[in-house]
Tab-separated table of C-alpha atoms and ligand atoms in Angstrom:
chain	number	residue	atom	x	y	z
A	14	UNK	CA	-12.065	-10.739	18.580
A	15	UNK	CA	-12.778	-12.384	21.926
A	16	UNK	CA	-13.756	-9.418	24.071
A	17	UNK	CA	-15.833	-11.516	26.453
A	18	UNK	CA	-13.059	-13.767	27.672
A	19	UNK	CA	-10.665	-10.891	28.138
A	20	UNK	CA	-13.108	-9.330	30.573
A	21	UNK	CA	-14.246	-12.531	32.241
A	22	UNK	CA	-10.827	-13.054	33.695
A	23	UNK	CA	-11.287	-9.745	35.489
A	24	UNK	CA	-8.680	-8.021	33.373
A	25	UNK	CA	-8.951	-5.913	30.266
A	26	UNK	CA	-5.737	-5.431	28.259
A	27	UNK	CA	-3.850	-6.602	31.326
A	28	UNK	CA	-5.486	-4.030	33.603
A	29	UNK	CA	-7.109	-5.428	36.738
A	30	UNK	CA	-10.643	-4.059	36.552
A	31	UNK	CA	-11.332	-4.382	40.280
A	32	UNK	CA	-8.291	-2.256	41.090
A	33	UNK	CA	-9.200	0.183	38.323
A	34	UNK	CA	-12.734	0.596	39.669
A	35	UNK	CA	-11.360	1.158	43.158
A	36	UNK	CA	-9.038	3.884	41.850
A	37	UNK	CA	-11.286	5.683	39.383
A	38	UNK	CA	-14.777	4.884	40.620
A	39	UNK	CA	-17.789	3.658	38.685
A	40	UNK	CA	-19.597	3.905	36.338
A	41	UNK	CA	-16.456	3.949	34.211
A	42	UNK	CA	-16.028	3.648	30.466
A	43	UNK	CA	-12.957	1.574	29.604
A	44	UNK	CA	-11.664	1.403	26.040
A	45	UNK	CA	-8.956	-0.840	24.644
A	46	UNK	CA	-6.459	1.085	22.528
A	47	UNK	CA	-5.056	-2.062	20.858
A	48	UNK	CA	-8.521	-3.260	19.856
A	49	UNK	CA	-9.329	0.074	18.210
A	50	UNK	CA	-5.989	0.042	16.378
A	51	UNK	CA	-6.625	-3.513	15.285
A	52	UNK	CA	-9.995	-2.561	13.796
A	53	UNK	CA	-8.642	0.385	11.831
A	54	UNK	CA	-5.725	-1.740	10.694
A	55	UNK	CA	-7.917	-4.545	9.438
A	56	UNK	CA	-10.247	-2.156	7.625
A	57	UNK	CA	-7.279	-0.429	6.008
A	58	UNK	CA	-5.860	-3.778	4.978
A	59	UNK	CA	-9.203	-4.846	3.497
A	60	UNK	CA	-9.435	-1.623	1.474
A	61	UNK	CA	-5.784	-1.736	0.443
A	62	UNK	CA	-6.358	-2.458	-3.242
A	63	UNK	CA	-8.501	0.654	-3.657
A	64	UNK	CA	-7.900	4.391	-3.472
A	65	UNK	CA	-9.929	4.540	-0.279
A	66	UNK	CA	-9.941	6.700	2.842
A	67	UNK	CA	-11.491	6.105	6.265
A	68	UNK	CA	-13.564	8.962	7.649
A	69	UNK	CA	-14.442	7.932	11.205
A	70	UNK	CA	-17.950	8.964	12.275
A	71	UNK	CA	-17.118	11.137	15.280
A	72	UNK	CA	-20.584	10.833	16.793
A	73	UNK	CA	-19.929	7.182	17.698
A	74	UNK	CA	-17.305	8.250	20.236
A	75	UNK	CA	-15.857	11.728	19.984
A	76	UNK	CA	-13.490	11.590	22.943
A	77	UNK	CA	-10.357	13.557	22.071
A	78	UNK	CA	-8.026	10.661	22.926
A	79	UNK	CA	-9.990	8.248	20.732
A	80	UNK	CA	-9.893	10.747	17.857
A	81	UNK	CA	-6.135	11.172	18.315
A	82	UNK	CA	-5.653	7.434	18.322
A	83	UNK	CA	-7.657	7.045	15.111
A	84	UNK	CA	-5.970	10.027	13.464
A	85	UNK	CA	-2.633	8.414	14.275
A	86	UNK	CA	-3.767	5.378	12.315
A	87	UNK	CA	-4.566	7.530	9.294
A	88	UNK	CA	-8.311	7.991	9.730
A	89	UNK	CA	-10.048	11.258	8.920
A	90	UNK	CA	-13.437	12.256	10.270
A	91	UNK	CA	-17.084	12.319	9.285
A	92	UNK	CA	-18.722	15.108	11.279
A	93	UNK	CA	-22.349	16.109	11.719
A	94	UNK	CA	-22.046	19.408	13.615
A	95	UNK	CA	-19.837	22.409	14.246
A	96	UNK	CA	-18.976	20.948	17.625
A	97	UNK	CA	-17.683	17.788	15.997
A	98	UNK	CA	-15.649	19.910	13.582
A	99	UNK	CA	-13.926	21.550	16.539
A	100	UNK	CA	-13.329	18.218	18.228
A	101	UNK	CA	-11.821	16.726	15.100
A	102	UNK	CA	-9.567	19.702	14.355
A	103	UNK	CA	-8.403	19.932	17.952
A	104	UNK	CA	-7.544	16.249	17.940
A	105	UNK	CA	-5.194	16.893	15.041
A	106	UNK	CA	-7.324	15.560	12.190
A	107	UNK	CA	-6.443	17.534	9.067
A	108	UNK	CA	-9.331	19.547	7.610
A	109	UNK	CA	-8.481	17.953	4.272
A	110	UNK	CA	-9.664	14.648	5.780
A	111	UNK	CA	-12.954	15.873	7.216
A	112	UNK	CA	-16.309	15.378	5.512
A	113	UNK	CA	-19.449	17.077	6.815
A	114	UNK	CA	-22.750	15.157	6.762
A	115	UNK	CA	-26.094	16.040	8.300
A	116	UNK	CA	-29.543	17.141	7.284
A	117	UNK	CA	-29.648	20.501	9.074
A	118	UNK	CA	-26.334	22.317	8.726
A	119	UNK	CA	-26.738	25.919	9.847
A	120	UNK	CA	-25.096	28.840	8.062
A	121	UNK	CA	-22.751	29.253	11.010
A	122	UNK	CA	-21.671	25.622	10.739
A	123	UNK	CA	-21.184	25.849	6.971
A	124	UNK	CA	-19.028	28.957	7.470
A	125	UNK	CA	-16.907	27.203	10.098
A	126	UNK	CA	-16.358	24.312	7.706
A	127	UNK	CA	-15.537	26.592	4.748
A	128	UNK	CA	-13.079	28.549	6.848
A	129	UNK	CA	-11.436	25.380	8.090
A	130	UNK	CA	-11.161	24.163	4.479
A	131	UNK	CA	-12.761	20.749	4.921
A	132	UNK	CA	-12.477	17.994	2.357
A	133	UNK	CA	-16.139	18.068	1.281
A	134	UNK	CA	-19.748	18.558	2.230
A	135	UNK	CA	-22.201	15.687	1.987
A	136	UNK	CA	-25.198	17.731	0.887
A	137	UNK	CA	-28.666	16.592	1.875
A	138	UNK	CA	-31.035	19.169	0.370
A	139	UNK	CA	-31.396	21.785	-2.344
A	140	UNK	CA	-31.641	24.514	0.268
A	141	UNK	CA	-28.325	23.402	1.767
A	142	UNK	CA	-26.676	23.396	-1.660
A	143	UNK	CA	-27.859	26.988	-2.195
A	144	UNK	CA	-26.550	28.002	1.226
A	145	UNK	CA	-23.134	26.532	0.522
A	146	UNK	CA	-22.997	28.394	-2.814
A	147	UNK	CA	-23.995	31.690	-1.191
A	148	UNK	CA	-21.598	31.393	1.746
A	149	UNK	CA	-18.703	30.142	-0.398
A	150	UNK	CA	-19.246	32.989	-2.890
A	151	UNK	CA	-19.172	35.563	-0.062
A	152	UNK	CA	-15.758	34.238	0.906
A	153	UNK	CA	-14.482	33.695	-2.608
A	154	UNK	CA	-13.821	29.998	-2.046
A	155	UNK	CA	-14.735	26.813	-3.850
A	156	UNK	CA	-16.495	24.132	-1.795
A	157	UNK	CA	-16.298	20.480	-2.803
A	158	UNK	CA	-19.621	18.707	-2.432
A	159	UNK	CA	-21.163	15.284	-2.745
A	160	UNK	CA	-24.866	14.696	-2.969
A	161	UNK	CA	-26.247	12.315	-0.393
A	162	UNK	CA	-28.425	9.887	-2.247
A	163	UNK	CA	-31.339	8.269	-0.505
A	164	UNK	CA	-31.242	4.923	-2.319
A	165	UNK	CA	-34.561	3.746	-0.858
A	166	UNK	CA	-33.338	0.420	0.471
A	167	UNK	CA	-34.399	-1.250	3.683
A	168	UNK	CA	-31.253	-1.623	5.778
A	169	UNK	CA	-32.978	-4.259	7.961
A	170	UNK	CA	-31.859	-2.647	11.173
A	171	UNK	CA	-33.727	-0.914	14.020
A	172	UNK	CA	-36.185	1.674	12.649
A	173	UNK	CA	-34.574	4.463	14.680
A	174	UNK	CA	-31.187	3.899	13.042
A	175	UNK	CA	-32.414	3.199	9.524
A	176	UNK	CA	-31.668	6.146	7.236
A	177	UNK	CA	-31.880	5.013	3.621
A	178	UNK	CA	-35.612	4.511	3.081
A	179	UNK	CA	-37.660	6.957	1.027
A	180	UNK	CA	-39.611	8.007	4.130
A	181	UNK	CA	-36.444	8.931	6.084
A	182	UNK	CA	-35.324	12.552	6.295
A	183	UNK	CA	-31.851	11.852	4.891
A	184	UNK	CA	-30.482	12.511	1.421
A	185	UNK	CA	-32.338	13.156	-1.819
A	186	UNK	CA	-33.807	10.980	-4.527
A	187	UNK	CA	-31.764	10.332	-7.657
A	188	UNK	CA	-34.055	12.522	-9.794
A	189	UNK	CA	-33.235	15.532	-7.611
A	190	UNK	CA	-29.536	14.729	-7.643
A	191	UNK	CA	-29.594	14.482	-11.427
A	192	UNK	CA	-31.070	17.981	-11.626
A	193	UNK	CA	-28.386	19.342	-9.278
A	194	UNK	CA	-25.654	18.086	-11.580
A	195	UNK	CA	-27.444	19.468	-14.640
A	196	UNK	CA	-27.643	22.937	-13.111
A	197	UNK	CA	-24.203	22.920	-11.478
A	198	UNK	CA	-22.945	25.774	-13.681
A	199	UNK	CA	-25.343	28.041	-11.780
A	200	UNK	CA	-23.290	27.376	-8.629
A	201	UNK	CA	-19.751	28.435	-9.500
A	202	UNK	CA	-18.528	28.197	-5.900
A	203	UNK	CA	-19.594	24.596	-5.454
A	204	UNK	CA	-17.675	21.801	-7.109
A	205	UNK	CA	-20.339	19.112	-7.160
A	206	UNK	CA	-18.314	16.037	-8.031
A	207	UNK	CA	-19.201	13.349	-5.524
A	208	UNK	CA	-21.854	10.894	-4.425
A	209	UNK	CA	-22.591	9.881	-0.858
A	210	UNK	CA	-24.872	7.406	0.882
A	211	UNK	CA	-25.419	6.121	4.407
A	212	UNK	CA	-28.311	3.695	4.686
A	213	UNK	CA	-28.328	2.994	8.394
A	214	UNK	CA	-26.428	1.708	11.372
A	215	UNK	CA	-25.717	-1.706	12.902
A	216	UNK	CA	-26.076	-3.472	9.539
A	217	UNK	CA	-25.534	-7.177	10.092
A	218	UNK	CA	-26.365	-8.159	6.557
A	219	UNK	CA	-24.454	-6.887	3.523
A	220	UNK	CA	-27.330	-7.462	1.079
A	221	UNK	CA	-28.884	-3.990	1.597
A	222	UNK	CA	-25.410	-2.439	1.289
A	223	UNK	CA	-24.916	-4.220	-2.034
A	224	UNK	CA	-28.335	-3.096	-3.260
A	225	UNK	CA	-27.638	0.528	-2.334
A	226	UNK	CA	-24.143	0.397	-3.848
A	227	UNK	CA	-25.601	-0.950	-7.085
A	228	UNK	CA	-27.926	2.054	-7.288
A	229	UNK	CA	-25.080	4.468	-6.565
A	230	UNK	CA	-22.881	2.793	-9.158
A	231	UNK	CA	-25.567	2.951	-11.843
A	232	UNK	CA	-26.035	6.649	-11.123
A	233	UNK	CA	-22.283	7.346	-11.166
A	234	UNK	CA	-22.031	5.662	-14.593
A	235	UNK	CA	-24.992	7.645	-15.853
A	236	UNK	CA	-23.428	10.912	-14.659
A	237	UNK	CA	-20.075	10.100	-16.222
A	238	UNK	CA	-21.818	9.286	-19.494
A	239	UNK	CA	-23.541	12.661	-19.282
A	240	UNK	CA	-20.162	14.373	-18.970
A	241	UNK	CA	-19.998	14.969	-15.200
A	242	UNK	CA	-16.781	13.775	-13.652
A	243	UNK	CA	-17.148	12.103	-10.273
A	244	UNK	CA	-14.102	12.386	-8.031
A	245	UNK	CA	-15.466	10.839	-4.853
A	246	UNK	CA	-17.903	8.130	-3.870
A	247	UNK	CA	-18.592	7.939	-0.155
A	248	UNK	CA	-20.306	4.699	0.835
A	249	UNK	CA	-21.179	5.836	4.373
A	250	UNK	CA	-20.872	3.797	7.523
A	251	UNK	CA	-23.184	1.376	9.238
A	252	UNK	CA	-21.134	-1.800	9.467
A	253	UNK	CA	-22.584	-3.796	12.348
A	254	UNK	CA	-20.862	-5.368	15.339
A	255	UNK	CA	-21.449	-8.300	17.694
A	256	UNK	CA	-23.371	-7.212	20.744
A	257	UNK	CA	-24.189	-10.737	21.752
A	258	UNK	CA	-21.986	-13.773	22.116
A	259	UNK	CA	-22.670	-16.059	19.174
A	260	UNK	CA	-23.933	-13.264	16.920
A	261	UNK	CA	-22.036	-12.834	13.668
A	262	UNK	CA	-21.236	-9.501	12.099
A	263	UNK	CA	-19.880	-8.832	8.625
A	264	UNK	CA	-16.112	-8.642	8.442
A	265	UNK	CA	-14.052	-5.927	6.855
A	266	UNK	CA	-12.937	-8.124	3.998
A	267	UNK	CA	-16.466	-9.001	2.823
A	268	UNK	CA	-17.459	-5.358	3.134
A	269	UNK	CA	-14.487	-4.237	1.046
A	270	UNK	CA	-15.243	-6.875	-1.593
A	271	UNK	CA	-18.842	-5.621	-1.827
A	272	UNK	CA	-17.554	-2.081	-2.379
A	273	UNK	CA	-14.896	-3.108	-4.878
A	274	UNK	CA	-17.333	-5.179	-6.905
A	275	UNK	CA	-19.994	-2.498	-7.055
A	276	UNK	CA	-17.569	0.293	-7.918
A	277	UNK	CA	-15.413	-1.608	-10.370
A	278	UNK	CA	-13.908	0.816	-12.892
A	279	UNK	CA	-14.345	3.873	-10.668
A	280	UNK	CA	-11.206	6.001	-10.846
A	281	UNK	CA	-11.891	8.518	-8.085
A	282	UNK	CA	-11.552	8.354	-4.324
A	283	UNK	CA	-13.683	6.001	-2.262
A	284	UNK	CA	-14.552	7.094	1.263
A	285	UNK	CA	-15.970	4.951	4.063
A	286	UNK	CA	-17.475	6.367	7.256
A	287	UNK	CA	-17.506	3.638	9.905
A	288	UNK	CA	-18.249	4.659	13.472
A	289	UNK	CA	-19.568	1.776	15.525
A	290	UNK	CA	-17.455	-0.906	13.856
A	291	UNK	CA	-14.206	0.769	14.887
A	292	UNK	CA	-14.955	1.326	18.560
A	293	UNK	CA	-18.047	-0.491	19.880
A	294	UNK	CA	-16.488	-3.808	20.831
A	295	UNK	CA	-13.349	-2.128	22.156
A	296	UNK	CA	-15.284	-0.545	25.023
A	297	UNK	CA	-16.951	-1.664	28.220
A	298	UNK	CA	-18.953	0.159	30.837
A	299	UNK	CA	-17.749	-0.913	34.241
A	300	UNK	CA	-20.411	-0.652	36.922
A	301	UNK	CA	-20.868	-1.591	40.546
A	302	UNK	CA	-23.901	-3.412	41.894
A	303	UNK	CA	-25.732	-1.127	44.305
A	304	UNK	CA	-28.078	-3.802	45.565
A	305	UNK	CA	-30.106	-6.828	44.698
A	306	UNK	CA	-33.848	-6.503	45.070
A	307	UNK	CA	-36.487	-9.197	44.983
A	308	UNK	CA	-39.731	-7.815	43.599
A	309	UNK	CA	-42.951	-9.773	43.655
A	310	UNK	CA	-42.431	-11.048	40.125
A	311	UNK	CA	-38.920	-10.119	39.162
A	312	UNK	CA	-35.496	-10.125	40.707
A	313	UNK	CA	-33.659	-6.860	40.077
A	314	UNK	CA	-29.969	-6.180	39.975
A	315	UNK	CA	-29.605	-2.437	40.535
A	316	UNK	CA	-26.375	-0.991	39.126
A	317	UNK	CA	-24.716	2.369	39.659
A	318	UNK	CA	-24.759	2.865	35.874
A	319	UNK	CA	-27.989	4.001	34.266
A	320	UNK	CA	-29.689	5.020	31.051
A	321	UNK	CA	-28.067	8.452	31.256
A	322	UNK	CA	-24.653	6.743	30.941
A	323	UNK	CA	-25.621	4.199	28.280
A	324	UNK	CA	-28.872	4.994	26.510
A	325	UNK	CA	-28.892	2.259	23.866
A	326	UNK	CA	-30.970	-0.322	25.742
A	327	UNK	CA	-33.698	2.168	26.634
A	328	UNK	CA	-33.589	3.932	23.257
A	329	UNK	CA	-33.322	0.979	20.868
A	330	UNK	CA	-34.061	-2.045	23.067
A	331	UNK	CA	-30.436	-2.877	22.347
A	332	UNK	CA	-28.815	-5.983	23.773
A	333	UNK	CA	-25.496	-5.712	25.607
A	334	UNK	CA	-23.803	-8.731	27.145
A	335	UNK	CA	-23.271	-8.202	30.876
A	336	UNK	CA	-20.427	-10.043	32.572
A	337	UNK	CA	-20.093	-10.250	36.371
A	338	UNK	CA	-16.466	-9.888	37.428
A	339	UNK	CA	-16.623	-12.188	40.439
A	340	UNK	CA	-15.042	-15.526	39.682
A	341	UNK	CA	-17.021	-17.684	42.072
A	342	UNK	CA	-17.977	-20.609	39.840
A	343	UNK	CA	-20.238	-22.080	42.523
A	344	UNK	CA	-22.795	-19.264	42.343
A	345	UNK	CA	-26.285	-20.233	41.185
A	346	UNK	CA	-27.612	-18.746	37.943
A	347	UNK	CA	-30.580	-16.391	38.292
A	348	UNK	CA	-32.809	-14.436	35.921
A	349	UNK	CA	-32.246	-10.772	36.600
A	350	UNK	CA	-33.744	-7.562	35.348
A	351	UNK	CA	-30.579	-5.490	35.287
A	352	UNK	CA	-31.534	-1.868	35.917
A	353	UNK	CA	-30.101	1.513	36.829
A	354	UNK	CA	-31.230	3.858	39.591
A	355	UNK	CA	-32.884	6.432	37.305
A	356	UNK	CA	-36.565	7.095	37.898
A	357	UNK	CA	-37.816	5.578	34.642
A	358	UNK	CA	-38.988	2.060	33.951
A	359	UNK	CA	-37.037	2.329	30.694
A	360	UNK	CA	-33.831	2.477	32.726
A	361	UNK	CA	-33.279	-1.212	32.075
A	362	UNK	CA	-30.104	-2.753	30.654
A	363	UNK	CA	-31.472	-6.277	30.389
A	364	UNK	CA	-34.702	-8.102	31.101
A	365	UNK	CA	-34.829	-11.617	32.537
A	366	UNK	CA	-31.119	-12.083	31.875
A	367	UNK	CA	-29.723	-15.366	33.161
A	368	UNK	CA	-26.454	-14.741	34.939
A	369	UNK	CA	-24.535	-15.926	37.995
A	370	UNK	CA	-25.832	-14.408	41.191
A	371	UNK	CA	-24.265	-11.045	42.037
A	372	UNK	CA	-24.058	-9.271	45.356
A	373	UNK	CA	-23.928	-5.629	46.375
A	374	UNK	CA	-20.586	-3.925	45.698
A	375	UNK	CA	-19.493	-6.466	43.129
A	376	UNK	CA	-18.596	-5.302	39.647
A	377	UNK	CA	-20.135	-6.056	36.278
A	378	UNK	CA	-18.883	-5.156	32.796
A	379	UNK	CA	-21.423	-4.113	30.188
A	380	UNK	CA	-19.808	-5.094	26.906
A	381	UNK	CA	-19.888	-3.450	23.500
A	382	UNK	CA	-20.146	0.008	25.042
A	383	UNK	CA	-17.453	1.789	23.031
A	384	UNK	CA	-19.812	3.353	20.481
A	385	UNK	CA	-22.894	5.484	21.146
A	386	UNK	CA	-22.248	5.108	24.871
A	387	UNK	CA	-20.414	8.068	26.359
A	388	UNK	CA	-21.223	10.148	23.278
A	389	UNK	CA	-24.969	9.817	23.923
A	390	UNK	CA	-24.782	10.210	27.673
A	391	UNK	CA	-26.507	12.944	29.645
A	392	UNK	CA	-26.780	14.159	33.207
A	393	UNK	CA	-30.425	13.115	33.563
A	394	UNK	CA	-31.408	12.679	37.202
A	395	UNK	CA	-28.445	15.002	37.927
A	396	UNK	CA	-25.978	12.205	37.517
A	397	UNK	CA	-22.595	13.673	36.545
A	398	UNK	CA	-21.015	12.286	33.361
A	399	UNK	CA	-18.987	9.120	33.887
A	400	UNK	CA	-15.205	9.047	33.588
A	401	UNK	CA	-13.520	7.395	30.616
A	402	UNK	CA	-10.173	5.596	30.493
A	403	UNK	CA	-8.059	4.032	27.766
A	404	UNK	CA	-6.227	0.792	28.574
A	405	UNK	CA	-3.223	-0.866	27.004
A	406	UNK	CA	-0.455	-3.201	28.210
A	407	UNK	CA	-1.489	-3.285	31.843
A	408	UNK	CA	-1.747	0.510	32.115
A	409	UNK	CA	-4.530	3.047	31.858
A	410	UNK	CA	-4.921	6.716	31.053
A	411	UNK	CA	-7.863	8.856	32.140
A	412	UNK	CA	-9.217	10.421	28.945
A	413	UNK	CA	-12.181	12.101	30.547
A	414	UNK	CA	-12.290	13.008	34.213
A	415	UNK	CA	-15.427	12.139	36.087
A	416	UNK	CA	-17.617	15.230	36.011
A	417	UNK	CA	-17.970	16.877	39.388
A	418	UNK	CA	-21.408	17.878	40.670
A	419	UNK	CA	-20.083	21.457	40.698
A	420	UNK	CA	-19.154	21.314	37.013
A	421	UNK	CA	-22.513	19.765	36.213
A	422	UNK	CA	-24.402	22.812	37.490
A	423	UNK	CA	-21.752	25.495	36.918
A	424	UNK	CA	-23.476	27.136	33.934
A	425	UNK	CA	-26.833	27.470	35.657
A	426	UNK	CA	-27.814	30.587	37.597
A	427	UNK	CA	-30.747	32.038	39.475
A	428	UNK	CA	-32.900	34.468	37.474
A	429	UNK	CA	-31.586	37.588	39.163
A	430	UNK	CA	-30.569	39.452	36.022
A	431	UNK	CA	-33.341	40.225	33.524
A	432	UNK	CA	-32.715	41.577	30.008
A	433	UNK	CA	-34.719	42.437	26.914
A	434	UNK	CA	-33.476	40.851	23.693
B	508	PLP	C1	-23.843	7.902	11.989
B	508	PLP	C2	-23.251	8.006	10.635
B	508	PLP	C3	-22.201	7.178	10.264
B	508	PLP	C4	-21.650	6.094	11.139
B	508	PLP	O1	-22.553	5.094	11.385
B	508	PLP	P1	-22.065	3.740	12.125
B	508	PLP	O2	-23.250	2.896	12.141
B	508	PLP	O3	-21.602	4.141	13.472
B	508	PLP	O4	-20.955	3.189	11.300
B	508	PLP	C5	-21.643	7.370	9.009
B	508	PLP	N1	-22.117	8.321	8.171
B	508	PLP	C6	-23.136	9.141	8.500
B	508	PLP	C7	-23.596	10.151	7.544
B	508	PLP	C8	-23.738	8.999	9.750
B	508	PLP	O5	-24.760	9.806	10.068
């Protein structure tokens, strides 16, 4: 999927990016609808031999238009908050295709999910299991639940996005899960009949996935032998993408083969929860160069996008390819520190990055920005949230208006009214 070349020519899905930036301003998130559809399609094709469903991880990019697009391609949702539940439902995703993960579900969130009638809860603690039983009993409903297993494998990804090691807060050990199944008669309003795992994000190597799947499969067989029927195995998300030209990421086919091999003989439903893999490479962050600055030791390219718009480089030291949109082949190559205007040294998109010289007011595209970009953005330094557009066939649609400074501060007020709680 040659995202780089499609942007290098100054166009993205046939849309002239210079004209788009002039119309809609920068920083601007631009997502390719065909590329997202292509990803879902190829994952569905890879999973075709299995009874498998895609539950898109909303946190990767929860924009309503993106959710609608994915829902139209048959994807459900993996949510981690009440807010994501509302987003998913409003985007037309059926509750029967929504699974709820997360280590700290509040009673209010559990109630919202029960009332919506979601597909199942991915339960991460004994206390949560008890809460679901209590709240489901109060309403006289039966909640389907899977236990999130912490398989204790090293996903070999960045520590901050690794979730399947024993020291991580996620899931429970198999011994605990075994006890939950054994005592399930004490929870008549919970149908505990599923297993879930999610070992981490941006996995570039399938070996840890295979190791975790093997543990899940052994446990599923043990449970079946003990008389517990397992209707659902959810293998989580985490499939990695190419952030850097030349990098290789696992493809959908190899991933599906790993799942099929590990779960051979399983007769229930398999769920997958990809987030990043479906949307990351389909998105760019379009930004304008504010100025070039020669420091004593470094040459800086200061953009109008910053860490509040795209946090991944400052949060995870993540690499994003950065492509200047000027087409002047005669420009010299320079080593830039590409930075934003926010008052933090961590507001750095790239360090000592060799790229053709850029000048003020020219545009650059930060690639691979479709996942964990807009969804992690903030208004830090009182920078209103960037606009987002979807492109396809030479046209674009605004799917999030640029936040106005008024809207940014609208909910704040002077302390003129004092109350006692
Ligand atoms: C974040 C998350 C995902 C998606 O992860 P990606 O790396 O974006 O695929 C899936 N499942 C759970 C439980 C998650 O927390």
